[in-house]
C-alpha cells in the first residue's frame, strides 16, 4: 500500500492524553517501525512531520503541498491499478525528505535504549537517567512531561499492545483494539476515558484526575481486564469482512 506525506502533514497518536490508548491498528503499524520507535510514539504522543513520516516508514513518498493538485490530477488520469505504475507516477511529484536536527529520528540509539525496557516505569526511569547524562535535552523532557500527564492505564495498555502486535496480523490487532476500547467505554476498570475527554476536549482545564493516578498503581490484573473478553451476551467481537484485494503494507 502507498502512503504519501505532505510537508504540512502532521502524524501523532496522543490518545493516552485523553484517557485512552493508541488504537485503530496502531499496534500493528507502529510495532513494525525501526527498533522501539513505535513504543516511543505511542507513549509520548510525539508529532511527526511529513519528512519524518517518510524516514521512519509511515509514508512512502514526500510530496510538497504545492504539488498536491498536480498529483491528484495525474492520478485521475490513471487507468490501471498496477501498483508499480502508480508508484512511478507519484515518484514524479516526490522530493527527498530531510530531517531537522531536533528530529527524534536522529536519536534512535537513545530511544531504543530507553523504550526497550520491560515496563512503563522502567522506561520513565531510563529517560530520567538520560536527562541527567544529556544535560536536559528537550525531547527527553517533552517525553517525560507527556507520560507524567497522561493516563497511566492507557500507557501500560499501549506498551503491552504494541509488543503483542509485533507478531500479530492487522486483523488480530484491530480486534484487540476494539475489545480494549469497549472496556474503556464500559468503564470496566475506571472512568479514565470520560475524565480525560472532559479535561482535554470539553472543559479544557487539562487537569484530568486519573484513576489510578500513577503508573506504579496500575496493576497487571487491571491491565489484564482490558485484554479479556467483554462479559456481555449482547456484545460481539469485531468481525472484519474478507477483502482479498487489499495490498499489504511494506512497513
Coordinates of C-alpha atoms in Angstrom, one line a residue:
X1 CA 0.0 0.0 0.0
X2 CA 1.2 3.5 -0.8
X3 CA 1.2 6.3 1.7
X4 CA 2.2 9.8 0.6
X5 CA 3.2 12.5 3.0
X6 CA 2.9 16.3 2.7
X7 CA 5.2 18.9 4.1
X8 CA 2.2 20.3 6.1
X9 CA 1.0 17.0 7.3
X10 CA 1.4 16.0 11.0
X11 CA 1.1 12.5 12.4
X12 CA 0.6 11.7 16.1
X13 CA -1.1 9.1 18.4
X14 CA -1.9 11.2 21.5
X15 CA -4.8 9.0 22.8
X16 CA -3.3 8.4 26.2
X17 CA -3.7 12.1 26.9
X18 CA -7.5 11.7 26.8
X19 CA -7.6 8.6 28.9
X20 CA -7.5 6.1 26.0
X21 CA -4.7 4.2 24.2
X22 CA -3.3 4.4 20.6
X23 CA -5.9 2.3 18.7
X24 CA -7.2 1.8 15.1
X25 CA -4.5 -0.8 14.4
X26 CA -1.6 1.3 15.7
X27 CA -0.2 -1.7 17.5
X28 CA 0.2 -3.3 14.0
X29 CA 1.8 -0.5 12.0
X30 CA 3.8 1.2 14.8
X31 CA 5.2 -2.0 16.0
X32 CA 6.8 -2.5 12.6
X33 CA 8.8 0.7 12.7
X34 CA 12.6 0.6 13.4
X35 CA 13.6 -0.7 16.8
X36 CA 11.3 0.7 19.6
X37 CA 10.3 3.8 17.8
X38 CA 6.6 2.7 17.9
X39 CA 6.7 2.4 21.6
X40 CA 8.2 5.9 21.7
X41 CA 5.4 7.4 19.5
X42 CA 2.6 5.8 21.5
X43 CA 4.0 6.5 24.9
X44 CA 4.9 10.2 24.2
X45 CA 2.3 11.4 21.7
X46 CA 5.2 12.9 19.7
X47 CA 4.2 14.6 16.5
X48 CA 6.0 13.7 13.3
X49 CA 6.1 16.0 10.2
X50 CA 5.9 14.8 6.6
X51 CA 9.7 14.3 6.2
X52 CA 9.8 12.2 9.4
X53 CA 6.9 10.1 8.3
X54 CA 8.8 9.1 5.2
X55 CA 12.1 8.5 7.0
X56 CA 10.6 6.2 9.7
X57 CA 8.5 4.2 7.2
X58 CA 5.0 5.5 7.9
X59 CA 4.9 7.0 4.4
X60 CA 6.5 6.0 1.1
X61 CA 6.6 9.4 -0.6
X62 CA 7.2 13.0 0.4
X63 CA 5.0 15.3 -1.8
X64 CA 5.2 19.1 -1.2
X65 CA 1.7 20.6 -0.7
X66 CA 2.2 22.9 -3.7
X67 CA 2.3 19.8 -5.9
X68 CA -0.7 18.1 -4.5
X69 CA -3.3 19.4 -7.0
X70 CA -1.0 18.3 -9.8
X71 CA -0.6 14.9 -8.3
X72 CA -4.3 14.5 -7.9
X73 CA -5.0 15.4 -11.5
X74 CA -2.4 13.0 -12.7
X75 CA -3.9 10.2 -10.6
X76 CA -7.3 10.8 -12.0
X77 CA -5.9 10.1 -15.5
X78 CA -4.5 6.7 -14.5
X79 CA -6.5 3.8 -16.0
X80 CA -4.6 1.0 -14.3
X81 CA -4.5 -0.4 -10.8
X82 CA -0.9 -1.7 -11.3
X83 CA 0.9 -0.6 -8.1
X84 CA 4.3 -0.1 -9.9
X85 CA 2.7 2.3 -12.4
X86 CA 1.1 4.3 -9.7
X87 CA 4.2 4.3 -7.6
X88 CA 6.2 5.6 -10.6
X89 CA 3.7 8.4 -11.1
X90 CA 3.9 9.6 -7.5
X91 CA 7.7 9.5 -7.8
X92 CA 7.5 12.2 -10.4
X93 CA 6.0 14.6 -7.8
X94 CA 8.0 13.5 -4.8
X95 CA 11.0 15.2 -3.3
X96 CA 13.8 13.9 -1.0
X97 CA 12.8 14.2 2.7
X98 CA 15.4 15.8 5.0
X99 CA 15.3 15.6 8.8
X100 CA 15.8 18.6 11.1
X101 CA 18.5 18.5 13.7
X102 CA 16.0 18.1 16.5
X103 CA 14.1 15.2 15.0
X104 CA 13.7 12.2 17.3
X105 CA 14.8 10.0 14.3
X106 CA 18.3 11.4 14.9
X107 CA 18.2 10.0 18.4
X108 CA 17.2 6.4 17.8
X109 CA 20.0 4.9 19.8
X110 CA 18.7 6.6 23.0
X111 CA 15.1 5.9 22.1
X112 CA 15.8 2.2 21.6
X113 CA 17.8 2.1 24.8
X114 CA 15.0 3.7 26.9
X115 CA 11.9 2.4 25.2
X116 CA 13.1 -1.2 25.0
X117 CA 12.6 -1.6 28.8
X118 CA 10.1 -4.1 30.1
X119 CA 7.7 -1.8 31.8
X120 CA 6.5 1.8 31.6
X121 CA 8.0 2.6 35.0
X122 CA 11.4 1.4 33.8
X123 CA 11.1 3.5 30.7
X124 CA 10.5 6.6 32.8
X125 CA 13.5 5.8 35.0
X126 CA 15.7 5.3 31.9
X127 CA 14.6 8.6 30.4
X128 CA 15.3 10.4 33.7
X129 CA 18.8 8.9 33.7
X130 CA 19.3 10.1 30.1
X131 CA 18.1 13.5 31.1
X132 CA 20.9 13.8 33.7
X133 CA 23.5 12.5 31.2
X134 CA 22.5 14.6 28.3
X135 CA 22.0 17.8 30.3
X136 CA 18.3 18.3 29.9
X137 CA 17.8 17.5 26.2
X138 CA 14.4 19.0 25.3
X139 CA 13.0 15.9 23.5
X140 CA 13.5 13.8 26.7
X141 CA 11.9 16.4 28.8
X142 CA 8.9 16.5 26.4
X143 CA 8.6 12.7 26.6
X144 CA 8.7 12.7 30.4
X145 CA 6.2 15.5 30.7
X146 CA 3.7 13.8 28.4
X147 CA 4.0 10.4 30.2
X148 CA 3.6 12.0 33.6
X149 CA 0.5 13.9 32.4
X150 CA -1.2 11.1 30.5
X151 CA -3.4 8.3 31.6
X152 CA -1.2 5.7 33.4
X153 CA -3.6 2.8 32.5
X154 CA -3.6 3.9 28.8
X155 CA 0.2 4.0 28.7
X156 CA 0.5 0.5 30.2
X157 CA -2.1 -0.9 27.8
X158 CA -0.3 0.6 24.9
X159 CA 3.1 -0.9 25.9
X160 CA 1.6 -4.4 26.1
X161 CA -0.5 -3.9 22.9
X162 CA 2.4 -2.7 20.7
X163 CA 4.5 -5.6 21.8
X164 CA 1.8 -8.2 21.1
X165 CA 1.2 -6.5 17.8
X166 CA 4.7 -7.3 16.5
X167 CA 3.8 -10.9 15.9
X168 CA 0.1 -10.5 15.0
X169 CA -1.9 -9.7 11.9
X170 CA -3.7 -6.5 11.3
X171 CA -7.0 -8.3 11.8
X172 CA -5.8 -9.5 15.3
X173 CA -4.6 -6.1 16.2
X174 CA -7.9 -4.4 15.2
X175 CA -9.9 -7.0 17.0
X176 CA -7.9 -6.4 20.2
X177 CA -8.2 -2.6 19.9
X178 CA -12.0 -3.0 19.6
X179 CA -12.1 -5.2 22.7
X180 CA -9.9 -2.8 24.7
X181 CA -11.9 0.3 23.6
X182 CA -15.1 -1.5 24.6
X183 CA -13.8 -1.9 28.1
X184 CA -12.8 1.8 28.3
X185 CA -16.3 2.9 27.1
X186 CA -18.0 0.5 29.6
X187 CA -15.9 1.8 32.5
X188 CA -14.8 -1.8 33.2
X189 CA -11.9 -0.6 35.4
X190 CA -12.2 3.1 35.7
X191 CA -13.7 6.3 34.3
X192 CA -10.5 7.5 32.7
X193 CA -11.7 7.9 29.1
X194 CA -14.6 10.1 30.2
X195 CA -12.5 12.0 32.6
X196 CA -9.7 12.6 30.0
X197 CA -12.2 13.7 27.4
X198 CA -13.7 16.1 29.9
X199 CA -10.3 17.6 30.8
X200 CA -8.9 17.8 27.3
X201 CA -11.8 18.3 25.0
X202 CA -14.7 19.8 26.9
X203 CA -13.8 21.8 30.0
X204 CA -10.2 22.0 28.6
X205 CA -8.7 22.5 32.1
X206 CA -6.1 19.9 31.3
X207 CA -6.5 18.6 34.9
X208 CA -7.6 15.0 34.5
X209 CA -7.9 13.0 37.7
X210 CA -6.7 9.6 36.5
X211 CA -7.7 6.5 38.5
X212 CA -5.2 5.1 39.3
X213 CA -3.2 8.3 39.2
X214 CA 0.3 6.8 38.9
X215 CA 1.9 4.1 36.8
X216 CA 3.1 2.1 39.8
X217 CA -0.6 1.9 41.0
X218 CA -1.8 0.3 37.8
X219 CA -1.6 -3.4 38.5
X220 CA -1.1 -6.2 36.0
X221 CA -4.6 -7.5 37.0
X222 CA -6.1 -4.2 35.9
X223 CA -4.4 -4.3 32.6
X224 CA -5.4 -7.9 32.0
X225 CA -9.1 -6.9 32.4
X226 CA -8.8 -4.8 29.3
X227 CA -7.5 -7.7 27.2
X228 CA -10.2 -10.1 28.5
X229 CA -13.4 -10.7 26.5
X230 CA -16.2 -8.4 27.4
X231 CA -18.7 -10.3 29.5
X232 CA -22.0 -9.3 27.9
X233 CA -24.2 -11.6 25.9
X234 CA -25.2 -8.7 23.6
X235 CA -21.6 -7.8 22.8
X236 CA -19.8 -9.3 19.9
X237 CA -16.2 -9.5 18.9
X238 CA -15.1 -7.4 15.9
X239 CA -15.8 -9.3 12.7
X240 CA -13.9 -8.0 9.7
X241 CA -15.0 -8.8 6.2
X242 CA -12.6 -10.8 4.0
X243 CA -11.0 -8.5 1.4
X244 CA -8.5 -10.3 -0.8
X245 CA -7.9 -7.2 -3.0
X246 CA -6.1 -5.2 -0.2
X247 CA -2.4 -4.7 -0.8
X248 CA -0.2 -5.3 2.1
X249 CA 1.8 -2.5 3.7
X250 CA 5.6 -2.6 3.4
X251 CA 6.1 -1.4 7.0

